[in-house]
JSON list of C-alpha atoms and ligand atoms in Angstrom, two decimals:
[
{"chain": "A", "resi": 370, "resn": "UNK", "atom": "CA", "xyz": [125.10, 122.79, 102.78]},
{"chain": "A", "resi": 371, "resn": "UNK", "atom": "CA", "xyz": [126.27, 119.33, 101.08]},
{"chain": "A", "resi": 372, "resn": "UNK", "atom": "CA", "xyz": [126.21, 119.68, 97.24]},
{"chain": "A", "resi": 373, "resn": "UNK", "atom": "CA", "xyz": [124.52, 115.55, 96.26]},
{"chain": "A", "resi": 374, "resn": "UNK", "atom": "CA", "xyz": [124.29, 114.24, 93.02]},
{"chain": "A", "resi": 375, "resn": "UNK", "atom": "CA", "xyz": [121.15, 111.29, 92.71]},
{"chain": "A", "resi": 376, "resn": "UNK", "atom": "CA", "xyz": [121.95, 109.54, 89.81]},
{"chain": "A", "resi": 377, "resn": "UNK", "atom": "CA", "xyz": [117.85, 107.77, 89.08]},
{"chain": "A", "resi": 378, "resn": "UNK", "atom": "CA", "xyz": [118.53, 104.16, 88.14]},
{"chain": "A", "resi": 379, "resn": "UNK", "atom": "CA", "xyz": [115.45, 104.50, 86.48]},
{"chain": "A", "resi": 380, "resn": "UNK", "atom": "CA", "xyz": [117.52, 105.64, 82.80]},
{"chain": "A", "resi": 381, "resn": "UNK", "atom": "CA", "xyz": [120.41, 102.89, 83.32]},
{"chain": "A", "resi": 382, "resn": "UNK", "atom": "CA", "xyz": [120.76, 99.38, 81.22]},
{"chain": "A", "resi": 383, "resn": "UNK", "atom": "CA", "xyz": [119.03, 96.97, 83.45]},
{"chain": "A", "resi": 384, "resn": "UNK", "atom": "CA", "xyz": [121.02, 94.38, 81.83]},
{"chain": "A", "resi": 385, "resn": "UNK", "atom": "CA", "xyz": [124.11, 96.11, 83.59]},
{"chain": "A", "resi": 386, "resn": "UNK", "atom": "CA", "xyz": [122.83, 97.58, 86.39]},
{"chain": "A", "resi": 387, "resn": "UNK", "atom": "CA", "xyz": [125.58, 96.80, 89.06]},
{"chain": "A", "resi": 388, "resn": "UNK", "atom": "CA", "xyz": [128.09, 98.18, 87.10]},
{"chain": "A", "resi": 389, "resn": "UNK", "atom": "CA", "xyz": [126.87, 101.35, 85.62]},
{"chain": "A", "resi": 390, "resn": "UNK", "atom": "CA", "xyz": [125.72, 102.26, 89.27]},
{"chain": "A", "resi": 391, "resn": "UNK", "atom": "CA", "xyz": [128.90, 101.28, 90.53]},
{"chain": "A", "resi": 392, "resn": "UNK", "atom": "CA", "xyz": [131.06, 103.86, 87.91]},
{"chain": "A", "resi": 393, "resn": "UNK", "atom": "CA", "xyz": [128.52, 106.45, 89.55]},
{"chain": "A", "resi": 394, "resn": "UNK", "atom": "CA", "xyz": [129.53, 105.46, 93.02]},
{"chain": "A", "resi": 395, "resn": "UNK", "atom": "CA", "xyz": [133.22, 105.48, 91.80]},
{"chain": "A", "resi": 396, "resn": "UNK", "atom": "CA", "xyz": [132.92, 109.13, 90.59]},
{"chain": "A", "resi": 397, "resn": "UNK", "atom": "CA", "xyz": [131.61, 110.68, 93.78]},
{"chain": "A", "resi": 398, "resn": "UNK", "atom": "CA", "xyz": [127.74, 110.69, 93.20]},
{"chain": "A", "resi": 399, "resn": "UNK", "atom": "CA", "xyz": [126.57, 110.15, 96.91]},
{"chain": "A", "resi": 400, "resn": "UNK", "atom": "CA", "xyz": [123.17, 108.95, 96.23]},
{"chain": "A", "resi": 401, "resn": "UNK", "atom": "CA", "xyz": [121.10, 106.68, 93.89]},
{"chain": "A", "resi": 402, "resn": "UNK", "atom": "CA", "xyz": [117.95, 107.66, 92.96]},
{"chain": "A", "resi": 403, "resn": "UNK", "atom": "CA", "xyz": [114.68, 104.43, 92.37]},
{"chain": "A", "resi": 404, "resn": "UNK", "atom": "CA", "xyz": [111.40, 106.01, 91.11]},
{"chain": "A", "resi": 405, "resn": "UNK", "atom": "CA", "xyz": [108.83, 103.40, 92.31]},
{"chain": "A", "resi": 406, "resn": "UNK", "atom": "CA", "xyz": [106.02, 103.64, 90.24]},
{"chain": "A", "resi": 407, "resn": "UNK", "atom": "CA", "xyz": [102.48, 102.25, 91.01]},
{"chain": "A", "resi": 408, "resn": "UNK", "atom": "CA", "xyz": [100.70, 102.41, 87.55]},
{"chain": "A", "resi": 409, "resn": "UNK", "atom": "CA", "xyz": [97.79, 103.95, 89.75]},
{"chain": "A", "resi": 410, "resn": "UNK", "atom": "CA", "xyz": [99.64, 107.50, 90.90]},
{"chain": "A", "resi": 411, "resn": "UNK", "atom": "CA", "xyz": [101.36, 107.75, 87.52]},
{"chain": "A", "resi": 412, "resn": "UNK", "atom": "CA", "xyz": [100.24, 105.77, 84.50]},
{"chain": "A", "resi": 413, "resn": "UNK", "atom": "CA", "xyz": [103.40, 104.08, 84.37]},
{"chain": "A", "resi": 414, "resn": "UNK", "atom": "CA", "xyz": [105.06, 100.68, 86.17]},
{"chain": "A", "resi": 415, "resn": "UNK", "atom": "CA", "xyz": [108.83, 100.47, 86.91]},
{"chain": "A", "resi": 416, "resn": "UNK", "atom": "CA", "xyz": [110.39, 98.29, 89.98]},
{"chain": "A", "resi": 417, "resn": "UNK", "atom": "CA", "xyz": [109.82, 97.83, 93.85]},
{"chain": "A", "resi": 418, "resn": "UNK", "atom": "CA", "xyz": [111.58, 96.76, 96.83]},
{"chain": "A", "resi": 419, "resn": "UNK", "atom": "CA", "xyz": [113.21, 93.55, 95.30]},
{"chain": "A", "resi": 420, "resn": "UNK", "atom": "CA", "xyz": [115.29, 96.24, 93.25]},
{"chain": "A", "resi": 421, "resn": "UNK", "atom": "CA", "xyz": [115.98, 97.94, 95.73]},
{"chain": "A", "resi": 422, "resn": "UNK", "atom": "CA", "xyz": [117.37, 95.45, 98.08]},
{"chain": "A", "resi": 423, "resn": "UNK", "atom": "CA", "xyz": [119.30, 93.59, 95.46]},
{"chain": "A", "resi": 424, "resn": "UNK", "atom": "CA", "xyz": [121.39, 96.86, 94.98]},
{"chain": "A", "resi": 425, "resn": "UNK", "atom": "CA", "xyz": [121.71, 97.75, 98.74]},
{"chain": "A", "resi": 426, "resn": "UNK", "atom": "CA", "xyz": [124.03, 95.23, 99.42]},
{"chain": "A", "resi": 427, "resn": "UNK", "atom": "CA", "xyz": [126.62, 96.32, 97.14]},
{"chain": "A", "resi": 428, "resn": "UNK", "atom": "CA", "xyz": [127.33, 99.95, 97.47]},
{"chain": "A", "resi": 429, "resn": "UNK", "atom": "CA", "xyz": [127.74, 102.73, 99.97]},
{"chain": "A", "resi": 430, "resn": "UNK", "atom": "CA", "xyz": [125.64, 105.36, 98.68]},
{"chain": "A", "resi": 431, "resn": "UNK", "atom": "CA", "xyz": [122.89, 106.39, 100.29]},
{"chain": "A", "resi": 432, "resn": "UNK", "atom": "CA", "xyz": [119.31, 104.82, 99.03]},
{"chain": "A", "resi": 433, "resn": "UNK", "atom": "CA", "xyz": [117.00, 107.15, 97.97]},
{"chain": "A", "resi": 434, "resn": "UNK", "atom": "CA", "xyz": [113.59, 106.07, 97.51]},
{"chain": "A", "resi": 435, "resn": "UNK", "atom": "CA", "xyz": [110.75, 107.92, 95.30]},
{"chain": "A", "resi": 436, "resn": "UNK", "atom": "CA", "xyz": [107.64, 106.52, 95.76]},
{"chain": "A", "resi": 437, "resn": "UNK", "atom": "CA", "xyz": [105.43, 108.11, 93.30]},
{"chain": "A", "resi": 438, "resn": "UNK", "atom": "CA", "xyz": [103.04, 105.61, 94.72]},
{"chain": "A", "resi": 439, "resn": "UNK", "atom": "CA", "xyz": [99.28, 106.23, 95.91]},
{"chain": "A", "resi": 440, "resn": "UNK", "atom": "CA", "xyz": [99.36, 105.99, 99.71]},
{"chain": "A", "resi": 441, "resn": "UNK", "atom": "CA", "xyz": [102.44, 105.60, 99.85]},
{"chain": "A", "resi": 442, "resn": "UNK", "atom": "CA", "xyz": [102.18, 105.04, 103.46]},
{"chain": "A", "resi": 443, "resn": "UNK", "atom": "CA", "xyz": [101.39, 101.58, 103.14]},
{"chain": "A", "resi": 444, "resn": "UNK", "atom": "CA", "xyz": [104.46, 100.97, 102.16]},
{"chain": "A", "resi": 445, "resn": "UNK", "atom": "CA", "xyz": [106.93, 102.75, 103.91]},
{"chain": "A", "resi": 446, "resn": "UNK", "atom": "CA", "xyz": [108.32, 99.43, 106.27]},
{"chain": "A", "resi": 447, "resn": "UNK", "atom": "CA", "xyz": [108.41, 97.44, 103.01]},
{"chain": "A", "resi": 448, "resn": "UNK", "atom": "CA", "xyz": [111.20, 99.60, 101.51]},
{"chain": "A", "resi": 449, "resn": "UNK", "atom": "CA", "xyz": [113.10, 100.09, 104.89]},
{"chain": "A", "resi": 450, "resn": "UNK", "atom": "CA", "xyz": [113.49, 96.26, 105.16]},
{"chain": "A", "resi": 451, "resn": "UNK", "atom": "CA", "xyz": [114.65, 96.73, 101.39]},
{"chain": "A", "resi": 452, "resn": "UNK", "atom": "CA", "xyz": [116.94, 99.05, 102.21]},
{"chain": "A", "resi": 453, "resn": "UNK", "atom": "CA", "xyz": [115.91, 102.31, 102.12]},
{"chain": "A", "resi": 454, "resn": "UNK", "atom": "CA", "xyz": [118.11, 105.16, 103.89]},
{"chain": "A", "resi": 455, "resn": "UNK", "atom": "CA", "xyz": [115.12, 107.81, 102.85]},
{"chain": "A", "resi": 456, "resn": "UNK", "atom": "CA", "xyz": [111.70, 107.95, 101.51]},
{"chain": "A", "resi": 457, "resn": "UNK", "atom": "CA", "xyz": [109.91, 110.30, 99.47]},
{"chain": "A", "resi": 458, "resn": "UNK", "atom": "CA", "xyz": [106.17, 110.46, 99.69]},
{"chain": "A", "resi": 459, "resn": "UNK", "atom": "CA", "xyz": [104.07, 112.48, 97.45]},
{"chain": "A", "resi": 460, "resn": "UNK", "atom": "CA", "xyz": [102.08, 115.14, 99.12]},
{"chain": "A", "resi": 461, "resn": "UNK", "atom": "CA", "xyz": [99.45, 114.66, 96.21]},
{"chain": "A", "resi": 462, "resn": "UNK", "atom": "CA", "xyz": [99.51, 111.03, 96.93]},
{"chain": "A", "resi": 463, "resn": "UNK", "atom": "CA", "xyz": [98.53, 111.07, 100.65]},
{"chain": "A", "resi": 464, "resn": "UNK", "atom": "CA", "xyz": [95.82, 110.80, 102.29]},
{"chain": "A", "resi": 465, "resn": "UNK", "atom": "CA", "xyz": [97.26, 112.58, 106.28]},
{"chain": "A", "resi": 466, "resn": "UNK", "atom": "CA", "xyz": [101.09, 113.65, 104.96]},
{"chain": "A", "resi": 467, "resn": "UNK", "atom": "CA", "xyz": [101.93, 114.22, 108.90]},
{"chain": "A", "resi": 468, "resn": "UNK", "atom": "CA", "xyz": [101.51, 110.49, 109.20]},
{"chain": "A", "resi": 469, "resn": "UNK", "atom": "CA", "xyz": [103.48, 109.33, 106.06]},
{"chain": "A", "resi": 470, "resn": "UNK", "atom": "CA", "xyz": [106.21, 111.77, 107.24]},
{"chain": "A", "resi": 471, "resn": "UNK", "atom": "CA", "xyz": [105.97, 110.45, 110.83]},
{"chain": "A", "resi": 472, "resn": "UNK", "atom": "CA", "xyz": [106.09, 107.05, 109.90]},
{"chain": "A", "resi": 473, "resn": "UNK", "atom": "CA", "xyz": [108.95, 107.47, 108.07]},
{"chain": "A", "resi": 474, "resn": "UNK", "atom": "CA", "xyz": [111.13, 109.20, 110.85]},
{"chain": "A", "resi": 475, "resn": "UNK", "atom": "CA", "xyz": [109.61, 106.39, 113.41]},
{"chain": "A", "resi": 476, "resn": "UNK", "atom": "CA", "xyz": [111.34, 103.60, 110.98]},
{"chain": "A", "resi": 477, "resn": "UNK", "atom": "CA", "xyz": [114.74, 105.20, 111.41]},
{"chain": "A", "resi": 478, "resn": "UNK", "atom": "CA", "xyz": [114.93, 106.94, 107.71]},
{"chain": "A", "resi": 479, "resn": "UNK", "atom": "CA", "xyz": [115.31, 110.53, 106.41]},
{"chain": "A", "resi": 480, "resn": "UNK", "atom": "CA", "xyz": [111.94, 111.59, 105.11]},
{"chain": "A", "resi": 481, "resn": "UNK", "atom": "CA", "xyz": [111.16, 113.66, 102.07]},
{"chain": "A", "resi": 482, "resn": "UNK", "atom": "CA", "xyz": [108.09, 115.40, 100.36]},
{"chain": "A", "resi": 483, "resn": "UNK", "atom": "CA", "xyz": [107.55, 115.75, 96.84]},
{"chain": "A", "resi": 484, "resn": "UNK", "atom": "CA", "xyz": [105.24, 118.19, 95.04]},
{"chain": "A", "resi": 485, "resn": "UNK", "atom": "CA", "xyz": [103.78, 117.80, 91.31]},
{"chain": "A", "resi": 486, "resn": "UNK", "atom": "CA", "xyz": [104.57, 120.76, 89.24]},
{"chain": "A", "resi": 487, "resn": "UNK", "atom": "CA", "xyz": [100.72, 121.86, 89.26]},
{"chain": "A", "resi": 488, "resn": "UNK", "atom": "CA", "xyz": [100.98, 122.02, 93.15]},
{"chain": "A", "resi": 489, "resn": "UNK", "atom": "CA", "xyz": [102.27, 125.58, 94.83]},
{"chain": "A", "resi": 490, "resn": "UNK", "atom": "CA", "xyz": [105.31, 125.55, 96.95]},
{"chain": "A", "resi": 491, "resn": "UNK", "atom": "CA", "xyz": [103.21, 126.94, 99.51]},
{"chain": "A", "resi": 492, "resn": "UNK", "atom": "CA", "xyz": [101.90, 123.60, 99.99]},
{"chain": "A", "resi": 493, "resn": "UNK", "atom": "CA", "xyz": [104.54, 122.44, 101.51]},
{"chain": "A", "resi": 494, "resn": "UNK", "atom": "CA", "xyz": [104.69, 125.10, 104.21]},
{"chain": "A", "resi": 495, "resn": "UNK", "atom": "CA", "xyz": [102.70, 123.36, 107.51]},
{"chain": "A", "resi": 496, "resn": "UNK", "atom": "CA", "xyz": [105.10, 120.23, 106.64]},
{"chain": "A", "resi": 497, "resn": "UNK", "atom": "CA", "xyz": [108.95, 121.84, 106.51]},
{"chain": "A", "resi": 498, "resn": "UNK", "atom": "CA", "xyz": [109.90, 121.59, 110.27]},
{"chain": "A", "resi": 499, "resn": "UNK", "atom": "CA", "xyz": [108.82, 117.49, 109.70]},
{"chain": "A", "resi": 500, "resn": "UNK", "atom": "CA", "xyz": [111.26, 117.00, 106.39]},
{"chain": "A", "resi": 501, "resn": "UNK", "atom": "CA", "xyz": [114.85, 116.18, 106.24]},
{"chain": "A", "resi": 502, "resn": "UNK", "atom": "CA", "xyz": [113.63, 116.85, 101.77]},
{"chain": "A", "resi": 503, "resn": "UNK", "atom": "CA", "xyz": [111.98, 118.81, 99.87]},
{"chain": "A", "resi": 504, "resn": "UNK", "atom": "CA", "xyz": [111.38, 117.09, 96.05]},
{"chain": "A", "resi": 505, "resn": "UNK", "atom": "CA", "xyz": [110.63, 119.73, 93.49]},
{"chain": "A", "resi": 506, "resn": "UNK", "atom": "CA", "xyz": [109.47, 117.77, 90.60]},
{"chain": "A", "resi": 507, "resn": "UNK", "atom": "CA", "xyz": [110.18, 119.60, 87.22]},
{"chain": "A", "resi": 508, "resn": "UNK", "atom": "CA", "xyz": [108.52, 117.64, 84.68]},
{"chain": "A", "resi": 509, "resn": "UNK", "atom": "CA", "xyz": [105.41, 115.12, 85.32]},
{"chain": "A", "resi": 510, "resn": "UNK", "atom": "CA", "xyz": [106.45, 112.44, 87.29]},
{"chain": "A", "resi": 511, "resn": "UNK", "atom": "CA", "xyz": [105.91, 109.58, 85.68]},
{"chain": "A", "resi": 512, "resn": "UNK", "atom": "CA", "xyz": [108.89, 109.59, 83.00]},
{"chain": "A", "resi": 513, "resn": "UNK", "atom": "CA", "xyz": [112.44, 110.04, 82.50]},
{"chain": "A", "resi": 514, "resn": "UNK", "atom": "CA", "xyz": [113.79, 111.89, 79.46]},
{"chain": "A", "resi": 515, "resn": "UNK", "atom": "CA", "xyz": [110.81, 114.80, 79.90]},
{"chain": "A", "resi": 516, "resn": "UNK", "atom": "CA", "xyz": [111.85, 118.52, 79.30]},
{"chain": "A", "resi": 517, "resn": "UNK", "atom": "CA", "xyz": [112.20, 120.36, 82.25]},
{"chain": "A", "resi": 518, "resn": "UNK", "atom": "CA", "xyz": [109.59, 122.81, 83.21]},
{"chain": "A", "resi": 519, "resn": "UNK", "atom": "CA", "xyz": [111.36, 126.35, 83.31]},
{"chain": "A", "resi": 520, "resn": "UNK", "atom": "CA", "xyz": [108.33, 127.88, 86.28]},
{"chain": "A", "resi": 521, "resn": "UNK", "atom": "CA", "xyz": [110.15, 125.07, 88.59]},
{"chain": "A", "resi": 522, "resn": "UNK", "atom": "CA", "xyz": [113.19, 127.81, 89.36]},
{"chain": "A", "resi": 523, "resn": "UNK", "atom": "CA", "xyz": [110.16, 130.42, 91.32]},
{"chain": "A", "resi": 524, "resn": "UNK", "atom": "CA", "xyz": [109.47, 127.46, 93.00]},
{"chain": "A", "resi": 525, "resn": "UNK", "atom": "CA", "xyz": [112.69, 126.20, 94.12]},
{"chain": "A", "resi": 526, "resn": "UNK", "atom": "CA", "xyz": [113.24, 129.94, 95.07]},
{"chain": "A", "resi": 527, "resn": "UNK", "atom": "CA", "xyz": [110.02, 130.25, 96.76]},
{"chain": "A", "resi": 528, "resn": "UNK", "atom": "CA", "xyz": [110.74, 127.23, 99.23]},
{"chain": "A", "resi": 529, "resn": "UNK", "atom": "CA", "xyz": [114.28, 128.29, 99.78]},
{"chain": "A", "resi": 530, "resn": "UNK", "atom": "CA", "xyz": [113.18, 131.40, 100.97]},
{"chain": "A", "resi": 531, "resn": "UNK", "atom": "CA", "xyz": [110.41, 129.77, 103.71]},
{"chain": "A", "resi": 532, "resn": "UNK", "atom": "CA", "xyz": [113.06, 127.34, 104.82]},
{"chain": "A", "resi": 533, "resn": "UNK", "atom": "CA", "xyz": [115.64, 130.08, 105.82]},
{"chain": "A", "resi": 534, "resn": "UNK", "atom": "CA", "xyz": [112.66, 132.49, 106.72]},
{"chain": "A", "resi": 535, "resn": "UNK", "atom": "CA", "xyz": [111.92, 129.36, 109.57]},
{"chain": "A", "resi": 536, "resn": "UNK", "atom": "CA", "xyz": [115.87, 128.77, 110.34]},
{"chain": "A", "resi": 537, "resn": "UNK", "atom": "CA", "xyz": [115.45, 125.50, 109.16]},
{"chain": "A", "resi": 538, "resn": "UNK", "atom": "CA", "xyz": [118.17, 123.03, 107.29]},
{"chain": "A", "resi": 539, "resn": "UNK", "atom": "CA", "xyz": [116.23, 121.33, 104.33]},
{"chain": "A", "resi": 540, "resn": "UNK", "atom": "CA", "xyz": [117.74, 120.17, 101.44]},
{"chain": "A", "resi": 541, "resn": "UNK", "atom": "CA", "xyz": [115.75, 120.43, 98.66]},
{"chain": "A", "resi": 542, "resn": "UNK", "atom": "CA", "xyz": [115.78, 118.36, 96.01]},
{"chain": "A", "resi": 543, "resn": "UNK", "atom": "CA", "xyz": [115.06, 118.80, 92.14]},
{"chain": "A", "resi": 544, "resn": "UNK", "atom": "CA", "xyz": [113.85, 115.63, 89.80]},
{"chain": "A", "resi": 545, "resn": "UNK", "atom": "CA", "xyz": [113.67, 115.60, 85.46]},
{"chain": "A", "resi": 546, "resn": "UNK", "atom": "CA", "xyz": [114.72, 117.40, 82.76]},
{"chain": "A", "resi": 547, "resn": "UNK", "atom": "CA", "xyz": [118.21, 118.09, 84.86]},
{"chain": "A", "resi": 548, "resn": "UNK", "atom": "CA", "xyz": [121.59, 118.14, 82.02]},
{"chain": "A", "resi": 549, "resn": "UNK", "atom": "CA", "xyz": [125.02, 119.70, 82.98]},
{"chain": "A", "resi": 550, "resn": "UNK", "atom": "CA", "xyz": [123.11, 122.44, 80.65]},
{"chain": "A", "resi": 551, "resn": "UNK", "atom": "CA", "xyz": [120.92, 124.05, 83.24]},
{"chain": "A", "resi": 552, "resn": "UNK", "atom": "CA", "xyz": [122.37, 122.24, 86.26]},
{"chain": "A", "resi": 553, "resn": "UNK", "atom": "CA", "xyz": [123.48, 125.34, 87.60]},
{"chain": "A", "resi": 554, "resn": "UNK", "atom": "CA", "xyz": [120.13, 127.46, 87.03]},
{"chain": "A", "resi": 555, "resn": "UNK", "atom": "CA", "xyz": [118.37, 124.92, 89.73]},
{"chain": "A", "resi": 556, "resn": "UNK", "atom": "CA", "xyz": [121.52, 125.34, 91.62]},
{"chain": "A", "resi": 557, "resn": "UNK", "atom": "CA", "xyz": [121.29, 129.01, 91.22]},
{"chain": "A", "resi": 558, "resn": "UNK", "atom": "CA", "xyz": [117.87, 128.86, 92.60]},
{"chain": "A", "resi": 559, "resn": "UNK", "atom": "CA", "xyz": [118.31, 126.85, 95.96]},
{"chain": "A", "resi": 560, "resn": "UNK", "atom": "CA", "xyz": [118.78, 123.49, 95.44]},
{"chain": "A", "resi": 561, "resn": "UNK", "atom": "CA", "xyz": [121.20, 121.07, 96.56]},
{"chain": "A", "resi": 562, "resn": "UNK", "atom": "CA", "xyz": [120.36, 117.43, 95.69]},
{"chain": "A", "resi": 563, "resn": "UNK", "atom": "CA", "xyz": [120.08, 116.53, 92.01]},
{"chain": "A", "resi": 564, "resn": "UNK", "atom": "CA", "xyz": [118.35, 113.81, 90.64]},
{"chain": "A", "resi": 565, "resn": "UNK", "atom": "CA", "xyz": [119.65, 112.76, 87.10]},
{"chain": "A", "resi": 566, "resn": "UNK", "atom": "CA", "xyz": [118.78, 109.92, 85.35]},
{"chain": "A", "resi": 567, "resn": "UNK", "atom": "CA", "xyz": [119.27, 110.11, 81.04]},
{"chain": "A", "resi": 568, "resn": "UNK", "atom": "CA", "xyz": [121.95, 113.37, 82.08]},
{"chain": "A", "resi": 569, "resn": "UNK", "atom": "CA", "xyz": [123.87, 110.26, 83.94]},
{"chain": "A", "resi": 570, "resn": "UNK", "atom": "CA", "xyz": [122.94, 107.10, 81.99]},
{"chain": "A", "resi": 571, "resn": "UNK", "atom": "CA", "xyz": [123.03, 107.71, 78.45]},
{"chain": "A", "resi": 572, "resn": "UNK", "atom": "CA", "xyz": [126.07, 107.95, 77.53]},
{"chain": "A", "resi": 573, "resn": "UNK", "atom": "CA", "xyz": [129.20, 106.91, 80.03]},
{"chain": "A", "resi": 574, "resn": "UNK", "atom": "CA", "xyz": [127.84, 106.84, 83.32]},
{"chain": "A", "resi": 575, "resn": "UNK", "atom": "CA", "xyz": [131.17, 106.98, 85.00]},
{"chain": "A", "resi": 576, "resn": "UNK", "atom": "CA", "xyz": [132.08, 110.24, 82.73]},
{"chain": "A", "resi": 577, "resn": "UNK", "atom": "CA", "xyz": [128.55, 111.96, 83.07]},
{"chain": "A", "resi": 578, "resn": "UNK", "atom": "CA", "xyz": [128.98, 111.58, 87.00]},
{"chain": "A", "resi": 579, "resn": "UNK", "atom": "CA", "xyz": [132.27, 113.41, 86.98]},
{"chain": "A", "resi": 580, "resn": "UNK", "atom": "CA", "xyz": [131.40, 115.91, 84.95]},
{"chain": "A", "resi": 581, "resn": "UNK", "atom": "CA", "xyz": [127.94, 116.64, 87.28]},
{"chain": "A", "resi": 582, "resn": "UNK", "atom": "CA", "xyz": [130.51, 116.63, 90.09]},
{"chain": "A", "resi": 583, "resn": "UNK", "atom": "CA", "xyz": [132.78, 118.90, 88.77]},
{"chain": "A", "resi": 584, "resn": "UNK", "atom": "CA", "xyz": [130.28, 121.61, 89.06]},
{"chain": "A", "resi": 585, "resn": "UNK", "atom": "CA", "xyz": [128.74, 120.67, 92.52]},
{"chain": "A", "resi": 586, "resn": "UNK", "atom": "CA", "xyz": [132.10, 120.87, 94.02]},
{"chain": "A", "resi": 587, "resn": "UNK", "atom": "CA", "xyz": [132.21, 124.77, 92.96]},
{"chain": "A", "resi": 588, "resn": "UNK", "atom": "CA", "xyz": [129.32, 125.17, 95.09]},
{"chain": "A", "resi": 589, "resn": "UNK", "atom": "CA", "xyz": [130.31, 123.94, 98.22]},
{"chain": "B", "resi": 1085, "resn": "DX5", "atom": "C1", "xyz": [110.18, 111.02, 86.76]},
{"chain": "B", "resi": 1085, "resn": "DX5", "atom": "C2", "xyz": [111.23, 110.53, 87.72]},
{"chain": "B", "resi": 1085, "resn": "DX5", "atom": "C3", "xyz": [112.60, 111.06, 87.49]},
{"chain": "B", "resi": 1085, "resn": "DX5", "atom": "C4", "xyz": [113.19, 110.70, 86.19]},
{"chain": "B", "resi": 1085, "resn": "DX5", "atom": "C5", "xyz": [114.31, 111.66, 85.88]},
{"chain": "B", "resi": 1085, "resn": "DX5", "atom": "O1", "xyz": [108.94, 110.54, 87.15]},
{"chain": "B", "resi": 1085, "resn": "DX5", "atom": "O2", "xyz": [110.89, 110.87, 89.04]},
{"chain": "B", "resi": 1085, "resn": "DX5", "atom": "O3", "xyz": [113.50, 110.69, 88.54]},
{"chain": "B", "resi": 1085, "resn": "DX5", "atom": "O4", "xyz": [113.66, 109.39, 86.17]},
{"chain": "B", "resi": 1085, "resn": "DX5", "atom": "O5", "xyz": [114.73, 111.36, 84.62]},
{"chain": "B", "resi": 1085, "resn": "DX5", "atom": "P1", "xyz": [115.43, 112.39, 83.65]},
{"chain": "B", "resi": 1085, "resn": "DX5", "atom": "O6", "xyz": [116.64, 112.87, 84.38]},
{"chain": "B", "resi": 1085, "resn": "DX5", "atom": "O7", "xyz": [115.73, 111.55, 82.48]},
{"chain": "B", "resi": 1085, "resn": "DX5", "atom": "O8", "xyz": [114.45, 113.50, 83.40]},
{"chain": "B", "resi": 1086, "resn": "ZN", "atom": "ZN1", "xyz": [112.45, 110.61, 90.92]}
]
């Protein structure tokens, strides 16, 4: 299993953007995490495709979209013209998941399926052999700089368990509250892509990426 940190843009200086994502690219963290948010799904507003496809021409690592967006389906070919190499729907947020999922996979990207912390991982059962990503969100989405939610561990457990229980290869991904503090308690637990966004941003960027590698790399 690959060990990924997702640094979420979403906590950077927009002012400096390019370079604080490039010191994460320079340290090793293979994605970059964008939280598009709709104001409808969550209360709150950040950025869209535009985003998105400025930053796409100017770095290798993989684009990792998070659409905490109410049917989310709608706009699954906008961000893959933008640039995105995957796309996160919200189960909560859809109105036939198979189809978000599907349409996703038809476009060419990695899909992925994120569940609210109220929502059970059984939820995500029926939907694991059409996922390349499983999003465990630990705090409300909606935010960065939230506490994580400690009952998110039985859950990351719980969907580890199903996905080897079905032979499948899923990575599962964990979002908020995530410090080099308890980094390795969600690694503990079964997951393998990181989202990080004030762990990585506040702070040196290039420094707080290293040190998040560091303790991937003793997992691989
Ligand atoms: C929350 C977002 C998260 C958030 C993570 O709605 O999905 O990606 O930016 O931020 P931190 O790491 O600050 O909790
Ligand atoms: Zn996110």
């Amino acid at each position: 299993m690959e060990y990924i940190l997702a640094p979420s843009i979403l906590a950077a200086d927009f002012r400096n953007l390019g370079q604080e994502m490039k010191k994460t690219e320079e340290n090793g963290a293979q994605y970059l995490h964008f939280d598009v948010m709709d104001g409808m799904f969550v209360p709150s507003i950040s950025f869209g495709m535009p985003v998105l496809a400025s930053i796409h021409d100017v770095t290798d690592q993989v684009m990792d979209a998070h659409l905490m967006v109410q049917d989310p389906i709608r706009y699954i070919e906008a961000f893959q013209k933008a640039g995105a190499d995957m796309i996160t729907v919200h189960l909560e947020a859809c109105e036939d998941v198979y189809a978000a999922l599907g349409k996703i996979r038809e476009s060419g990207l990695k899909a992925g399926l994120s569940i609210c912390p109220e929502t059970e991982a059984d939820a995500v059962r029926p939907y694991l052999k059409d996922v390349d990503m499983i999003l465990v969100m630990c705090v409300h989405p909606g935010f960065g700089g939230q506490k994580f939610i400690p009952e998110s561990l039985d859950k990351i457990r719980k969907i580890r368990e199903m996905i080897q229980e079905e032979g499948l290869t899923v990575d599962i991904q964990v979002d908020g509250g995530i410090y080099l503090s308890n980094v390795r308690e969600v690694l503990d637990a079964g997951a393998n892509v990181i989202v990080a966004g004030s762990a990585v941003f506040n702070g040196d960027p290039g420094e707080n990426t290293k040190n998040f590698m560091e303790i991937l790399r003793t997992y691989e």
